Amino acid sequence: MHTTRVIDKEFEPYLTAAELDQAIEKMAASINHDYAGKKPLFIAILNGSFVFAADLFKKISIDAEICFIKLASYKGTKSSGQVITAIGLDTDIHNRHVIILEDIIDTGRTMHEFLPQLMHQQPASLELAVLLHKPEAAVFPVRIKYLGFSIPDKFVVGYGLDYNGYGRNIPELLRLREA
Ligand code: 5GP
Ligand code: MG
């Protein structure tokens, strides 16, 4: 089978560019329908979501804004573990209909910690649009309103997702080849 090397690992085809595009088309159609007249604010989580966010946003035909943030996680002083800080959120989300764009939800930890922080700013609504979800890896409950694909708990790269910084420019999704 054709494989692609990223740094020191071999990856095999998983989701084609056409399959990704089709799922994003469907997601955009749902959002266009559900958010008509609501002027939603998309918040894309960098770095991994930038390709997904760009492709989805091009298919959004209603009035909408988009902004980009980075999440930094620190080991908290609390026993509960991580503290997530948003970098670059300079748009006021109070009373806005917010849709978070995330490339992949794995354990759910990041969104589980981050969404309550956003709720403090009292958006009119807050939902998640996620390209990939690994249900087998779920540890923290996260409610995903718009989902592209449920995938097995295997490492994937491409379409914005990286392996140690590389592979983001691969136009399709690849998964780690079993040894
Ligand atoms: P969570 O907080 O849900 O465990 O982690 C989500 C983050 O883990 C994603 O935003 C992504 O950065 C990273 N991640 C989880 N699974 C994968 C994967 O299969 N491939 C890549 N490239 N990143 C992943
Ligand atoms: Mg991410």
PDB file of C-alpha atoms and ligand atoms in Angstrom:
ATOM      1  CA  MET A   1       0.000   0.000   0.000  1.00  0.00           C
ATOM      2  CA  HIS A   2       1.134   3.551  -0.734  1.00  0.00           C
ATOM      3  CA  THR A   3       2.535   5.188   2.391  1.00  0.00           C
ATOM      4  CA  THR A   4       3.754   8.679   3.236  1.00  0.00           C
ATOM      5  CA  ARG A   5       6.683   9.310   5.516  1.00  0.00           C
ATOM      6  CA  VAL A   6       6.436  12.181   8.029  1.00  0.00           C
ATOM      7  CA  ILE A   7       9.714  12.585   9.910  1.00  0.00           C
ATOM      8  CA  ASP A   8      10.357   9.003  11.057  1.00  0.00           C
ATOM      9  CA  LYS A   9       6.917   7.395  10.738  1.00  0.00           C
ATOM     10  CA  GLU A  10       4.907   5.849   7.910  1.00  0.00           C
ATOM     11  CA  PHE A  11       1.313   6.901   7.372  1.00  0.00           C
ATOM     12  CA  GLU A  12      -1.354   5.345   5.139  1.00  0.00           C
ATOM     13  CA  PRO A  13      -4.374   6.906   3.394  1.00  0.00           C
ATOM     14  CA  TYR A  14      -7.426   7.285   5.610  1.00  0.00           C
ATOM     15  CA  LEU A  15      -9.859  10.008   4.453  1.00  0.00           C
ATOM     16  CA  THR A  16      -9.520  11.475   0.969  1.00  0.00           C
ATOM     17  CA  ALA A  17      -9.713  15.176   0.190  1.00  0.00           C
ATOM     18  CA  ALA A  18     -13.068  14.487  -1.503  1.00  0.00           C
ATOM     19  CA  GLU A  19     -14.480  12.722   1.576  1.00  0.00           C
ATOM     20  CA  LEU A  20     -13.350  15.571   3.825  1.00  0.00           C
ATOM     21  CA  ASP A  21     -14.846  18.133   1.458  1.00  0.00           C
ATOM     22  CA  GLN A  22     -18.168  16.308   1.333  1.00  0.00           C
ATOM     23  CA  ALA A  23     -18.457  16.137   5.129  1.00  0.00           C
ATOM     24  CA  ILE A  24     -17.573  19.822   5.453  1.00  0.00           C
ATOM     25  CA  GLU A  25     -20.148  20.699   2.791  1.00  0.00           C
ATOM     26  CA  LYS A  26     -22.819  18.917   4.854  1.00  0.00           C
ATOM     27  CA  MET A  27     -21.695  20.605   8.050  1.00  0.00           C
ATOM     28  CA  ALA A  28     -21.753  24.046   6.399  1.00  0.00           C
ATOM     29  CA  ALA A  29     -25.260  23.422   5.055  1.00  0.00           C
ATOM     30  CA  SER A  30     -26.497  22.601   8.578  1.00  0.00           C
ATOM     31  CA  ILE A  31     -24.852  25.684  10.040  1.00  0.00           C
ATOM     32  CA  ASN A  32     -26.173  27.919   7.241  1.00  0.00           C
ATOM     33  CA  HIS A  33     -29.646  26.618   8.041  1.00  0.00           C
ATOM     34  CA  ASP A  34     -29.412  26.743  11.848  1.00  0.00           C
ATOM     35  CA  TYR A  35     -27.716  30.151  12.141  1.00  0.00           C
ATOM     36  CA  ALA A  36     -29.476  32.181   9.447  1.00  0.00           C
ATOM     37  CA  GLY A  37     -29.954  35.722  10.782  1.00  0.00           C
ATOM     38  CA  LYS A  38     -27.867  35.037  13.911  1.00  0.00           C
ATOM     39  CA  LYS A  39     -24.550  36.436  12.643  1.00  0.00           C
ATOM     40  CA  PRO A  40     -22.515  33.666  14.309  1.00  0.00           C
ATOM     41  CA  LEU A  41     -18.942  34.176  15.447  1.00  0.00           C
ATOM     42  CA  PHE A  42     -16.679  31.254  14.584  1.00  0.00           C
ATOM     43  CA  ILE A  43     -13.674  30.788  16.855  1.00  0.00           C
ATOM     44  CA  ALA A  44     -11.086  28.511  15.262  1.00  0.00           C
ATOM     45  CA  ILE A  45      -8.538  26.883  17.544  1.00  0.00           C
ATOM     46  CA  LEU A  46      -4.994  27.156  16.131  1.00  0.00           C
ATOM     47  CA  ASN A  47      -2.868  25.540  14.918  1.00  0.00           C
ATOM     48  CA  GLY A  48      -4.554  22.319  13.864  1.00  0.00           C
ATOM     49  CA  SER A  49      -7.903  23.787  12.789  1.00  0.00           C
ATOM     50  CA  PHE A  50      -6.694  26.294  10.236  1.00  0.00           C
ATOM     51  CA  VAL A  51      -7.286  24.153   7.130  1.00  0.00           C
ATOM     52  CA  PHE A  52     -10.668  22.862   8.319  1.00  0.00           C
ATOM     53  CA  ALA A  53     -11.701  26.385   9.384  1.00  0.00           C
ATOM     54  CA  ALA A  54     -10.765  27.904   6.020  1.00  0.00           C
ATOM     55  CA  ASP A  55     -12.567  25.223   4.013  1.00  0.00           C
ATOM     56  CA  LEU A  56     -15.681  25.348   6.209  1.00  0.00           C
ATOM     57  CA  PHE A  57     -15.831  29.146   6.300  1.00  0.00           C
ATOM     58  CA  LYS A  58     -15.716  29.369   2.496  1.00  0.00           C
ATOM     59  CA  LYS A  59     -18.938  27.324   2.461  1.00  0.00           C
ATOM     60  CA  ILE A  60     -20.714  29.561   4.988  1.00  0.00           C
ATOM     61  CA  SER A  61     -23.133  31.694   2.998  1.00  0.00           C
ATOM     62  CA  ILE A  62     -24.844  33.590   5.864  1.00  0.00           C
ATOM     63  CA  ASP A  63     -23.396  36.689   7.578  1.00  0.00           C
ATOM     64  CA  ALA A  64     -20.696  35.433   9.932  1.00  0.00           C
ATOM     65  CA  GLU A  65     -17.403  36.433  11.542  1.00  0.00           C
ATOM     66  CA  ILE A  66     -14.363  34.324  12.255  1.00  0.00           C
ATOM     67  CA  CYS A  67     -11.456  34.771  14.647  1.00  0.00           C
ATOM     68  CA  PHE A  68      -8.532  32.579  15.603  1.00  0.00           C
ATOM     69  CA  ILE A  69      -7.135  31.760  19.021  1.00  0.00           C
ATOM     70  CA  LYS A  70      -4.455  29.573  20.480  1.00  0.00           C
ATOM     71  CA  LEU A  71      -4.921  27.572  23.636  1.00  0.00           C
ATOM     72  CA  ALA A  72      -2.051  27.182  26.032  1.00  0.00           C
ATOM     73  CA  SER A  73      -2.298  24.654  28.817  1.00  0.00           C
ATOM     74  CA  TYR A  74      -0.442  24.916  32.092  1.00  0.00           C
ATOM     75  CA  LYS A  75      -0.223  22.437  34.868  1.00  0.00           C
ATOM     76  CA  GLY A  76      -2.567  24.017  37.370  1.00  0.00           C
ATOM     77  CA  THR A  77      -1.957  24.347  41.062  1.00  0.00           C
ATOM     78  CA  LYS A  78      -5.323  22.687  41.657  1.00  0.00           C
ATOM     79  CA  SER A  79      -5.380  18.918  41.883  1.00  0.00           C
ATOM     80  CA  SER A  80      -7.838  18.999  38.973  1.00  0.00           C
ATOM     81  CA  GLY A  81      -4.820  19.431  36.731  1.00  0.00           C
ATOM     82  CA  GLN A  82      -4.673  21.630  33.659  1.00  0.00           C
ATOM     83  CA  VAL A  83      -5.514  25.287  33.264  1.00  0.00           C
ATOM     84  CA  ILE A  84      -6.327  26.374  29.719  1.00  0.00           C
ATOM     85  CA  THR A  85      -5.604  29.954  28.651  1.00  0.00           C
ATOM     86  CA  ALA A  86      -6.891  31.501  25.418  1.00  0.00           C
ATOM     87  CA  ILE A  87      -4.392  33.638  23.516  1.00  0.00           C
ATOM     88  CA  GLY A  88      -5.688  36.238  21.092  1.00  0.00           C
ATOM     89  CA  LEU A  89      -9.384  36.310  21.932  1.00  0.00           C
ATOM     90  CA  ASP A  90      -9.943  40.030  21.358  1.00  0.00           C
ATOM     91  CA  THR A  91     -13.516  39.775  20.059  1.00  0.00           C
ATOM     92  CA  ASP A  92     -16.302  40.384  22.573  1.00  0.00           C
ATOM     93  CA  ILE A  93     -18.407  37.215  22.654  1.00  0.00           C
ATOM     94  CA  HIS A  94     -21.066  38.574  25.036  1.00  0.00           C
ATOM     95  CA  ASN A  95     -24.518  37.901  23.487  1.00  0.00           C
ATOM     96  CA  ARG A  96     -22.909  36.372  20.368  1.00  0.00           C
ATOM     97  CA  HIS A  97     -23.777  33.006  18.862  1.00  0.00           C
ATOM     98  CA  VAL A  98     -20.377  31.313  19.090  1.00  0.00           C
ATOM     99  CA  ILE A  99     -19.287  28.211  17.173  1.00  0.00           C
ATOM    100  CA  ILE A 100     -15.917  26.748  18.138  1.00  0.00           C
ATOM    101  CA  LEU A 101     -14.009  25.114  15.276  1.00  0.00           C
ATOM    102  CA  GLU A 102     -11.732  22.310  16.417  1.00  0.00           C
ATOM    103  CA  ASP A 103      -9.796  19.831  14.291  1.00  0.00           C
ATOM    104  CA  ILE A 104     -10.006  16.849  16.617  1.00  0.00           C
ATOM    105  CA  ILE A 105     -11.403  15.886  20.003  1.00  0.00           C
ATOM    106  CA  ASP A 106      -9.413  13.137  21.634  1.00  0.00           C
ATOM    107  CA  THR A 107      -9.771  12.828  25.417  1.00  0.00           C
ATOM    108  CA  GLY A 108     -12.006  15.918  25.439  1.00  0.00           C
ATOM    109  CA  ARG A 109      -9.880  17.539  28.121  1.00  0.00           C
ATOM    110  CA  THR A 110      -9.090  20.739  26.219  1.00  0.00           C
ATOM    111  CA  MET A 111     -12.706  21.619  25.412  1.00  0.00           C
ATOM    112  CA  HIS A 112     -14.004  20.348  28.744  1.00  0.00           C
ATOM    113  CA  GLU A 113     -11.755  22.875  30.511  1.00  0.00           C
ATOM    114  CA  PHE A 114     -12.068  25.706  28.003  1.00  0.00           C
ATOM    115  CA  LEU A 115     -15.817  25.905  27.268  1.00  0.00           C
ATOM    116  CA  PRO A 116     -16.837  26.820  30.847  1.00  0.00           C
ATOM    117  CA  GLN A 117     -14.378  29.743  30.669  1.00  0.00           C
ATOM    118  CA  LEU A 118     -16.115  31.039  27.556  1.00  0.00           C
ATOM    119  CA  MET A 119     -19.522  30.593  29.198  1.00  0.00           C
ATOM    120  CA  HIS A 120     -18.425  33.119  31.854  1.00  0.00           C
ATOM    121  CA  GLN A 121     -18.494  35.755  29.110  1.00  0.00           C
ATOM    122  CA  GLN A 122     -22.167  34.955  28.501  1.00  0.00           C
ATOM    123  CA  PRO A 123     -22.406  34.231  24.800  1.00  0.00           C
ATOM    124  CA  ALA A 124     -25.967  33.935  23.440  1.00  0.00           C
ATOM    125  CA  SER A 125     -25.079  30.335  22.568  1.00  0.00           C
ATOM    126  CA  LEU A 126     -21.981  28.176  22.400  1.00  0.00           C
ATOM    127  CA  GLU A 127     -21.582  25.092  20.199  1.00  0.00           C
ATOM    128  CA  LEU A 128     -18.784  22.955  18.812  1.00  0.00           C
ATOM    129  CA  ALA A 129     -18.099  22.116  15.174  1.00  0.00           C
ATOM    130  CA  VAL A 130     -15.455  19.396  15.070  1.00  0.00           C
ATOM    131  CA  LEU A 131     -13.933  17.623  12.103  1.00  0.00           C
ATOM    132  CA  LEU A 132     -12.778  14.458  13.901  1.00  0.00           C
ATOM    133  CA  HIS A 133     -13.787  12.745  17.133  1.00  0.00           C
ATOM    134  CA  LYS A 134     -12.207   9.687  18.759  1.00  0.00           C
ATOM    135  CA  PRO A 135     -15.036   8.304  20.922  1.00  0.00           C
ATOM    136  CA  GLU A 136     -12.847   5.450  22.240  1.00  0.00           C
ATOM    137  CA  ALA A 137     -10.418   7.994  23.697  1.00  0.00           C
ATOM    138  CA  ALA A 138     -13.086  10.101  25.416  1.00  0.00           C
ATOM    139  CA  VAL A 139     -12.391  10.765  29.097  1.00  0.00           C
ATOM    140  CA  PHE A 140     -14.093  14.132  29.557  1.00  0.00           C
ATOM    141  CA  PRO A 141     -17.661  14.632  28.324  1.00  0.00           C
ATOM    142  CA  VAL A 142     -17.958  17.101  25.434  1.00  0.00           C
ATOM    143  CA  ARG A 143     -21.139  17.812  23.497  1.00  0.00           C
ATOM    144  CA  ILE A 144     -20.408  18.146  19.793  1.00  0.00           C
ATOM    145  CA  LYS A 145     -23.176  19.812  17.783  1.00  0.00           C
ATOM    146  CA  TYR A 146     -21.596  19.397  14.328  1.00  0.00           C
ATOM    147  CA  LEU A 147     -19.272  16.460  13.631  1.00  0.00           C
ATOM    148  CA  GLY A 148     -17.436  15.445  10.485  1.00  0.00           C
ATOM    149  CA  PHE A 149     -16.228  11.934  11.349  1.00  0.00           C
ATOM    150  CA  SER A 150     -16.010   9.574  14.313  1.00  0.00           C
ATOM    151  CA  ILE A 151     -12.672   7.776  13.962  1.00  0.00           C
ATOM    152  CA  PRO A 152     -10.871   4.969  15.807  1.00  0.00           C
ATOM    153  CA  ASP A 153      -8.258   5.851  18.404  1.00  0.00           C
ATOM    154  CA  LYS A 154      -5.327   5.948  15.982  1.00  0.00           C
ATOM    155  CA  PHE A 155      -2.941   8.823  15.363  1.00  0.00           C
ATOM    156  CA  VAL A 156      -3.799  10.863  12.258  1.00  0.00           C
ATOM    157  CA  VAL A 157      -1.962  13.593  10.316  1.00  0.00           C
ATOM    158  CA  GLY A 158      -2.640  15.888   7.389  1.00  0.00           C
ATOM    159  CA  TYR A 159      -5.343  18.427   6.591  1.00  0.00           C
ATOM    160  CA  GLY A 160      -3.883  20.776   9.210  1.00  0.00           C
ATOM    161  CA  LEU A 161      -3.010  18.127  11.806  1.00  0.00           C
ATOM    162  CA  ASP A 162       0.663  17.558  12.540  1.00  0.00           C
ATOM    163  CA  TYR A 163       3.120  15.002  13.724  1.00  0.00           C
ATOM    164  CA  ASN A 164       5.743  16.970  15.675  1.00  0.00           C
ATOM    165  CA  GLY A 165       5.045  20.040  13.562  1.00  0.00           C
ATOM    166  CA  TYR A 166       5.132  18.370  10.149  1.00  0.00           C
ATOM    167  CA  GLY A 167       2.476  16.969   7.840  1.00  0.00           C
ATOM    168  CA  ARG A 168      -0.033  19.825   8.148  1.00  0.00           C
ATOM    169  CA  ASN A 169       0.228  20.557   4.414  1.00  0.00           C
ATOM    170  CA  ILE A 170      -0.870  17.073   3.317  1.00  0.00           C
ATOM    171  CA  PRO A 171      -4.256  17.708   1.626  1.00  0.00           C
ATOM    172  CA  GLU A 172      -5.888  14.495   2.880  1.00  0.00           C
ATOM    173  CA  LEU A 173      -6.011  12.651   6.201  1.00  0.00           C
ATOM    174  CA  LEU A 174      -3.502   9.868   6.838  1.00  0.00           C
ATOM    175  CA  ARG A 175      -3.229   7.499   9.753  1.00  0.00           C
ATOM    176  CA  LEU A 176      -0.266   5.871  11.392  1.00  0.00           C
ATOM    177  CA  ARG A 177       0.551   2.553   9.800  1.00  0.00           C
ATOM    178  CA  GLU A 178       0.541  -0.415  12.151  1.00  0.00           C
ATOM    179  CA  ALA A 179       4.061  -1.715  12.645  1.00  0.00           C
TER     180      ALA A 179
HETATM  181  P1  5GP B   1      -7.965  16.477  23.833  1.00  0.00           P
HETATM  182  O1  5GP B   1      -7.869  17.618  24.790  1.00  0.00           O
HETATM  183  O2  5GP B   1      -9.338  16.278  23.249  1.00  0.00           O
HETATM  184  O3  5GP B   1      -7.399  15.204  24.397  1.00  0.00           O
HETATM  185  O4  5GP B   1      -6.915  16.778  22.697  1.00  0.00           O
HETATM  186  C1  5GP B   1      -7.189  17.369  21.528  1.00  0.00           C
HETATM  187  C2  5GP B   1      -5.873  17.759  20.887  1.00  0.00           C
HETATM  188  O5  5GP B   1      -4.955  16.650  20.850  1.00  0.00           O
HETATM  189  C3  5GP B   1      -6.088  18.115  19.456  1.00  0.00           C
HETATM  190  O6  5GP B   1      -6.405  19.486  19.295  1.00  0.00           O
HETATM  191  C4  5GP B   1      -4.762  17.735  18.826  1.00  0.00           C
HETATM  192  O7  5GP B   1      -3.869  18.810  18.949  1.00  0.00           O
HETATM  193  C5  5GP B   1      -4.267  16.585  19.622  1.00  0.00           C
HETATM  194  N1  5GP B   1      -4.547  15.286  18.975  1.00  0.00           N
HETATM  195  C6  5GP B   1      -5.324  14.295  19.461  1.00  0.00           C
HETATM  196  N2  5GP B   1      -5.349  13.232  18.636  1.00  0.00           N
HETATM  197  C7  5GP B   1      -4.573  13.553  17.585  1.00  0.00           C
HETATM  198  C8  5GP B   1      -4.203  12.851  16.373  1.00  0.00           C
HETATM  199  O8  5GP B   1      -4.610  11.711  16.077  1.00  0.00           O
HETATM  200  N3  5GP B   1      -3.377  13.522  15.532  1.00  0.00           N
HETATM  201  C9  5GP B   1      -2.904  14.771  15.785  1.00  0.00           C
HETATM  202  N4  5GP B   1      -2.100  15.327  14.890  1.00  0.00           N
HETATM  203  N5  5GP B   1      -3.224  15.460  16.914  1.00  0.00           N
HETATM  204  C10 5GP B   1      -4.058  14.858  17.795  1.00  0.00           C
HETATM  205 MG    MG B   2      -6.257  21.206  18.187  1.00  0.00          MG
END
